[in-house]
mmCIF file of C-alpha atoms in Angstrom:
data_model
loop_
_atom_site.group_PDB
_atom_site.id
_atom_site.type_symbol
_atom_site.label_atom_id
_atom_site.label_comp_id
_atom_site.label_asym_id
_atom_site.label_seq_id
_atom_site.Cartn_x
_atom_site.Cartn_y
_atom_site.Cartn_z
ATOM 1 C CA MET W 114 7.143 28.646 -31.954
ATOM 2 C CA GLU W 115 6.171 31.955 -33.548
ATOM 3 C CA PHE W 116 2.608 31.683 -32.205
ATOM 4 C CA PHE W 117 3.969 30.674 -28.774
ATOM 5 C CA LEU W 118 6.268 33.724 -28.565
ATOM 6 C CA THR W 119 3.529 36.026 -29.827
ATOM 7 C CA THR W 120 1.155 34.656 -27.179
ATOM 8 C CA VAL W 121 3.732 35.214 -24.414
ATOM 9 C CA LEU W 122 4.084 38.854 -25.474
ATOM 10 C CA LYS W 123 0.295 39.266 -25.519
ATOM 11 C CA LEU W 124 -0.046 37.762 -22.026
ATOM 12 C CA ILE W 125 2.741 39.725 -20.302
ATOM 13 C CA PRO W 126 0.652 42.948 -19.849
ATOM 14 C CA PHE W 127 -1.949 40.929 -17.946
ATOM 15 C CA LEU W 128 0.593 39.814 -15.355
ATOM 16 C CA ARG W 129 -0.161 43.058 -13.513
ATOM 17 C CA VAL W 130 -3.703 41.823 -12.822
ATOM 18 C CA THR W 131 -2.406 38.495 -11.525
ATOM 19 C CA ILE W 132 0.178 40.280 -9.349
ATOM 20 C CA LEU W 133 -2.427 42.742 -8.070
ATOM 21 C CA ILE W 134 -4.803 39.969 -7.007
ATOM 22 C CA ALA W 135 -2.146 37.723 -5.461
ATOM 23 C CA PHE W 136 -0.135 40.312 -3.545
ATOM 24 C CA THR W 137 -3.143 42.342 -2.360
ATOM 25 C CA SER W 138 -4.729 39.130 -1.084
ATOM 26 C CA MET W 139 -1.459 38.252 0.668
ATOM 27 C CA ALA W 140 -1.226 41.666 2.362
ATOM 28 C CA LEU W 141 -4.830 41.564 3.551
ATOM 29 C CA GLY W 142 -4.474 37.890 4.459
ATOM 30 C CA LEU W 143 -1.521 38.750 6.716
ATOM 31 C CA ILE W 144 -3.627 41.332 8.556
ATOM 32 C CA PHE W 145 -6.624 39.072 9.083
ATOM 33 C CA GLY W 146 -4.445 35.984 9.591
ATOM 34 C CA THR W 147 -2.580 37.750 12.401
ATOM 35 C CA LEU W 148 -5.907 38.718 13.960
ATOM 36 C CA LEU W 149 -7.136 35.119 13.746
ATOM 37 C CA ALA W 150 -3.886 33.847 15.257
ATOM 38 C CA ALA W 151 -4.246 36.328 18.124
ATOM 39 C CA MET W 152 -7.817 35.163 18.710
ATOM 40 C CA LYS W 153 -6.619 31.539 18.859
ATOM 41 C CA LEU W 154 -3.898 32.448 21.346
ATOM 42 C CA CYS W 155 -6.058 34.561 23.650
ATOM 43 C CA ARG W 156 -7.735 33.192 26.762
ATOM 44 C CA ILE W 157 -11.274 34.198 25.773
ATOM 45 C CA LYS W 158 -12.987 30.992 24.691
ATOM 46 C CA ILE W 159 -15.532 32.579 22.330
ATOM 47 C CA PHE W 160 -12.745 34.226 20.317
ATOM 48 C CA LYS W 161 -10.870 30.930 20.065
ATOM 49 C CA THR W 162 -14.030 29.144 18.930
ATOM 50 C CA ILE W 163 -14.862 31.730 16.251
ATOM 51 C CA ALA W 164 -11.292 31.716 14.906
ATOM 52 C CA ASN W 165 -11.092 27.915 14.840
ATOM 53 C CA LEU W 166 -14.480 27.566 13.124
ATOM 54 C CA PHE W 167 -13.544 30.132 10.476
ATOM 55 C CA THR W 168 -10.171 28.504 9.852
ATOM 56 C CA THR W 169 -11.722 25.051 9.586
ATOM 57 C CA PHE W 170 -14.352 26.304 7.123
ATOM 58 C CA ILE W 171 -11.754 28.054 4.946
ATOM 59 C CA ARG W 172 -9.312 25.145 4.937
ATOM 60 C CA CYS W 173 -12.052 22.682 3.985
ATOM 61 C CA THR W 174 -13.537 24.801 1.187
ATOM 62 C CA PRO W 175 -12.039 24.825 -2.347
ATOM 63 C CA VAL W 176 -10.840 28.226 -3.528
ATOM 64 C CA ILE W 177 -13.166 28.144 -6.528
ATOM 65 C CA VAL W 178 -16.119 27.783 -4.151
ATOM 66 C CA LEU W 179 -14.894 30.783 -2.134
ATOM 67 C CA ILE W 180 -14.686 32.827 -5.348
ATOM 68 C CA PHE W 181 -18.234 31.883 -6.327
ATOM 69 C CA LEU W 182 -19.515 32.577 -2.808
ATOM 70 C CA ALA W 183 -17.923 36.026 -2.872
ATOM 71 C CA TYR W 184 -19.058 36.848 -6.412
ATOM 72 C CA TYR W 185 -22.632 35.582 -6.156
ATOM 73 C CA GLY W 186 -23.218 35.719 -2.403
ATOM 74 C CA LEU W 187 -21.990 39.159 -1.384
ATOM 75 C CA PRO W 188 -24.301 41.098 -3.780
ATOM 76 C CA VAL W 189 -27.239 39.207 -2.278
ATOM 77 C CA LEU W 190 -26.165 39.964 1.303
ATOM 78 C CA PHE W 191 -25.564 43.640 0.570
ATOM 79 C CA GLY W 192 -28.823 43.732 -1.398
ATOM 80 C CA LEU W 193 -30.692 42.730 1.755
ATOM 81 C CA ALA W 194 -29.308 45.894 3.356
ATOM 82 C CA GLY W 195 -30.329 47.955 0.333
ATOM 83 C CA ILE W 196 -26.773 48.336 -0.986
ATOM 84 C CA ASP W 197 -26.112 47.597 -4.648
ATOM 85 C CA ILE W 198 -22.562 46.303 -5.263
ATOM 86 C CA ASN W 199 -23.190 44.746 -8.676
ATOM 87 C CA GLY W 200 -21.034 47.446 -10.247
ATOM 88 C CA VAL W 201 -17.991 46.510 -8.166
ATOM 89 C CA SER W 202 -15.019 45.188 -10.149
ATOM 90 C CA LYS W 203 -14.758 41.425 -10.420
ATOM 91 C CA ILE W 204 -11.167 41.761 -9.297
ATOM 92 C CA VAL W 205 -12.432 42.925 -5.893
ATOM 93 C CA PHE W 206 -14.502 39.761 -5.433
ATOM 94 C CA SER W 207 -11.470 37.673 -6.372
ATOM 95 C CA ILE W 208 -9.338 39.493 -3.801
ATOM 96 C CA ILE W 209 -12.000 38.999 -1.111
ATOM 97 C CA ALA W 210 -12.154 35.257 -1.776
ATOM 98 C CA LEU W 211 -8.383 34.807 -1.874
ATOM 99 C CA THR W 212 -7.994 36.956 1.250
ATOM 100 C CA MET W 213 -10.304 34.582 3.107
ATOM 101 C CA TYR W 214 -8.288 31.639 1.824
ATOM 102 C CA ALA W 215 -4.984 33.276 2.770
ATOM 103 C CA SER W 216 -6.092 34.468 6.212
ATOM 104 C CA GLY W 217 -7.239 31.012 7.276
ATOM 105 C CA THR W 218 -3.986 29.401 6.163
ATOM 106 C CA LEU W 219 -1.709 32.180 7.417
ATOM 107 C CA SER W 220 -3.263 32.064 10.882
ATOM 108 C CA GLU W 221 -1.992 28.494 11.165
ATOM 109 C CA ILE W 222 1.455 29.648 10.037
ATOM 110 C CA ILE W 223 1.692 32.654 12.352
ATOM 111 C CA ARG W 224 0.399 30.912 15.499
ATOM 112 C CA PRO W 225 3.070 28.172 15.702
ATOM 113 C CA ALA W 226 5.752 30.676 14.617
ATOM 114 C CA TYR W 227 4.808 32.858 17.587
ATOM 115 C CA LEU W 228 4.771 29.878 19.954
ATOM 116 C CA SER W 229 8.252 28.863 18.749
ATOM 117 C CA VAL W 230 9.763 32.042 20.228
ATOM 118 C CA ASP W 231 11.100 31.502 23.749
ATOM 119 C CA LYS W 232 8.800 33.217 26.261
ATOM 120 C CA GLY W 233 11.841 34.194 28.288
ATOM 121 C CA GLN W 234 12.727 36.747 25.623
ATOM 122 C CA MET W 235 9.599 38.745 26.402
ATOM 123 C CA GLU W 236 10.450 38.723 30.099
ATOM 124 C CA ALA W 237 14.021 39.797 29.375
ATOM 125 C CA ALA W 238 12.787 42.611 27.110
ATOM 126 C CA LEU W 239 10.395 43.883 29.786
ATOM 127 C CA MET W 240 13.177 43.792 32.366
ATOM 128 C CA SER W 241 15.249 45.916 29.960
ATOM 129 C CA ALA W 242 12.706 48.733 30.365
ATOM 130 C CA LEU W 243 10.922 48.072 27.070
ATOM 131 C CA THR W 244 7.144 48.380 26.979
ATOM 132 C CA PRO W 245 5.148 45.283 25.921
ATOM 133 C CA ALA W 246 4.437 46.921 22.539
ATOM 134 C CA GLN W 247 8.119 47.698 22.003
ATOM 135 C CA ALA W 248 9.127 44.174 23.051
ATOM 136 C CA ILE W 249 6.741 42.619 20.550
ATOM 137 C CA ARG W 250 7.741 44.989 17.731
ATOM 138 C CA LEU W 251 11.503 44.916 18.281
ATOM 139 C CA ILE W 252 12.164 41.451 19.740
ATOM 140 C CA ILE W 253 9.307 39.021 19.130
ATOM 141 C CA LEU W 254 7.883 40.073 15.748
ATOM 142 C CA PRO W 255 11.179 39.876 13.762
ATOM 143 C CA GLN W 256 11.711 36.330 15.011
ATOM 144 C CA VAL W 257 8.129 35.322 14.186
ATOM 145 C CA VAL W 258 8.516 36.718 10.659
ATOM 146 C CA TYR W 259 11.842 34.919 10.186
ATOM 147 C CA VAL W 260 10.416 31.562 11.294
ATOM 148 C CA ALA W 261 7.280 31.974 9.175
ATOM 149 C CA LEU W 262 8.936 33.536 6.109
ATOM 150 C CA PRO W 263 9.436 30.306 4.081
ATOM 151 C CA ASN W 264 5.757 29.468 4.526
ATOM 152 C CA PHE W 265 4.827 33.055 3.648
ATOM 153 C CA GLY W 266 6.695 32.526 0.379
ATOM 154 C CA ASN W 267 4.807 29.308 -0.280
ATOM 155 C CA MET W 268 1.556 31.135 0.436
ATOM 156 C CA ILE W 269 2.318 33.897 -2.089
ATOM 157 C CA ILE W 270 3.140 31.303 -4.754
ATOM 158 C CA ALA W 271 -0.090 29.449 -3.932
ATOM 159 C CA LEU W 272 -2.054 32.711 -4.298
ATOM 160 C CA ILE W 273 -0.395 33.402 -7.657
ATOM 161 C CA GLN W 274 -1.535 29.990 -8.852
ATOM 162 C CA GLU W 275 -5.005 30.111 -7.294
ATOM 163 C CA SER W 276 -5.623 33.584 -8.756
ATOM 164 C CA SER W 277 -5.873 31.885 -12.148
ATOM 165 C CA LEU W 278 -9.351 30.694 -11.099
ATOM 166 C CA ALA W 279 -10.591 34.292 -11.185
ATOM 167 C CA TYR W 280 -11.132 33.993 -14.941
ATOM 168 C CA LEU W 281 -14.183 31.847 -14.150
ATOM 169 C CA ILE W 282 -16.058 34.958 -12.994
ATOM 170 C CA GLY W 283 -14.797 37.059 -15.906
ATOM 171 C CA VAL W 284 -11.532 38.537 -14.601
ATOM 172 C CA VAL W 285 -9.151 39.126 -17.505
ATOM 173 C CA ASP W 286 -5.798 38.202 -16.008
ATOM 174 C CA VAL W 287 -3.158 35.945 -17.594
ATOM 175 C CA MET W 288 -5.500 32.968 -17.624
ATOM 176 C CA GLY W 289 -8.495 35.037 -18.713
ATOM 177 C CA GLN W 290 -6.601 36.517 -21.650
ATOM 178 C CA ALA W 291 -5.272 33.056 -22.543
ATOM 179 C CA LYS W 292 -8.848 31.806 -22.799
ATOM 180 C CA ILE W 293 -9.688 34.719 -25.084
ATOM 181 C CA ILE W 294 -6.703 33.980 -27.343
ATOM 182 C CA ASP W 295 -7.584 30.284 -27.386
ATOM 183 C CA ASN W 296 -11.204 31.015 -28.334
ATOM 184 C CA MET W 297 -10.136 33.403 -31.088
ATOM 185 C CA SER W 298 -7.972 30.669 -32.622
ATOM 186 C CA TYR W 299 -10.818 28.133 -32.210
ATOM 187 C CA GLY W 300 -8.552 25.842 -30.192
ATOM 188 C CA ALA W 301 -6.091 25.392 -33.061
ATOM 189 C CA HIS W 302 -3.159 26.522 -30.892
ATOM 190 C CA ILE W 303 -4.311 25.367 -27.471
ATOM 191 C CA ILE W 304 -0.976 23.719 -26.613
ATOM 192 C CA GLU W 305 1.041 26.840 -27.457
ATOM 193 C CA VAL W 306 -1.355 29.042 -25.482
ATOM 194 C CA TYR W 307 -1.169 27.022 -22.282
ATOM 195 C CA PHE W 308 2.558 26.462 -22.559
ATOM 196 C CA ALA W 309 2.833 30.269 -22.660
ATOM 197 C CA VAL W 310 0.601 30.512 -19.572
ATOM 198 C CA SER W 311 2.638 27.902 -17.692
ATOM 199 C CA LEU W 312 5.880 29.708 -18.575
ATOM 200 C CA LEU W 313 4.648 33.023 -17.154
ATOM 201 C CA TYR W 314 3.289 31.466 -13.953
ATOM 202 C CA TRP W 315 6.528 29.523 -13.539
ATOM 203 C CA LEU W 316 8.675 32.634 -13.984
ATOM 204 C CA LEU W 317 6.523 34.688 -11.598
ATOM 205 C CA SER W 318 6.612 31.940 -8.962
ATOM 206 C CA LEU W 319 10.373 31.489 -9.431
ATOM 207 C CA VAL W 320 11.107 35.196 -8.987
ATOM 208 C CA THR W 321 8.844 35.352 -5.931
ATOM 209 C CA GLY W 322 10.541 32.336 -4.359
ATOM 210 C CA LYS W 323 14.019 33.762 -4.982
ATOM 211 C CA CYS W 324 13.037 37.111 -3.433
ATOM 212 C CA VAL W 325 11.724 35.340 -0.320
ATOM 213 C CA ASP W 326 14.939 33.287 -0.082
ATOM 214 C CA LEU W 327 17.061 36.449 -0.292
ATOM 215 C CA LEU W 328 14.964 38.191 2.356
ATOM 216 C CA SER W 329 15.159 35.144 4.597
ATOM 217 C CA GLY W 330 18.948 35.041 4.210
ATOM 218 C CA LYS W 331 19.312 38.717 5.117
ATOM 219 C CA MET W 332 17.028 38.361 8.161
ATOM 220 C CA GLY W 333 18.985 35.297 9.260
ATOM 221 C CA LYS W 334 22.235 37.316 9.242
ATOM 222 C CA VAL W 335 20.631 40.166 11.196
ATOM 223 C CA LEU W 336 19.016 37.928 13.816
ATOM 224 C CA GLY W 337 22.041 35.650 13.969
#
């Protein structure tokens, strides 16, 4: 128990790396996921095809493969253009990979959420002298966010969990530091170490889920 508690205290400072990777990937994934959803909803066939192909590729590729592709592939691609990115932080490559993963999944959350909003509301907003941009921002977007919010919460929790794979390319987050502690003890306390890891991931996921539930409840009261 003493080793377990000591390990928890040693791992807590590295939660900031896990949070940084997960929440930055979520924010960027929302941007690119919205763009992909818009491409799927537009009438231009080439945009739909590109978005669908990208989404299919991302959804059929394991996250660990995306991380390796970003970490080993991007330096090669940039090297062809004469740009050296080997000095870039490994955290950046992790965020790029998880952003790709999140954007592909979020596009399939945002698209049906948008389609679930009654089209008559846009017409009513335009008849109320709102511009299309104002109608989307004030009427449509809040409803889309409310419908998609539970799945957004699930996506953040998934990113928190998947970010643990970043240790495989040398990122020292909670999992990376746990591996260091385990190696230093020569595996003598492996159970305590990974119980400590599971506790921290569980607490972080629990807090995230509760925050999403509270936000969803408040939005429900406002929209209701």
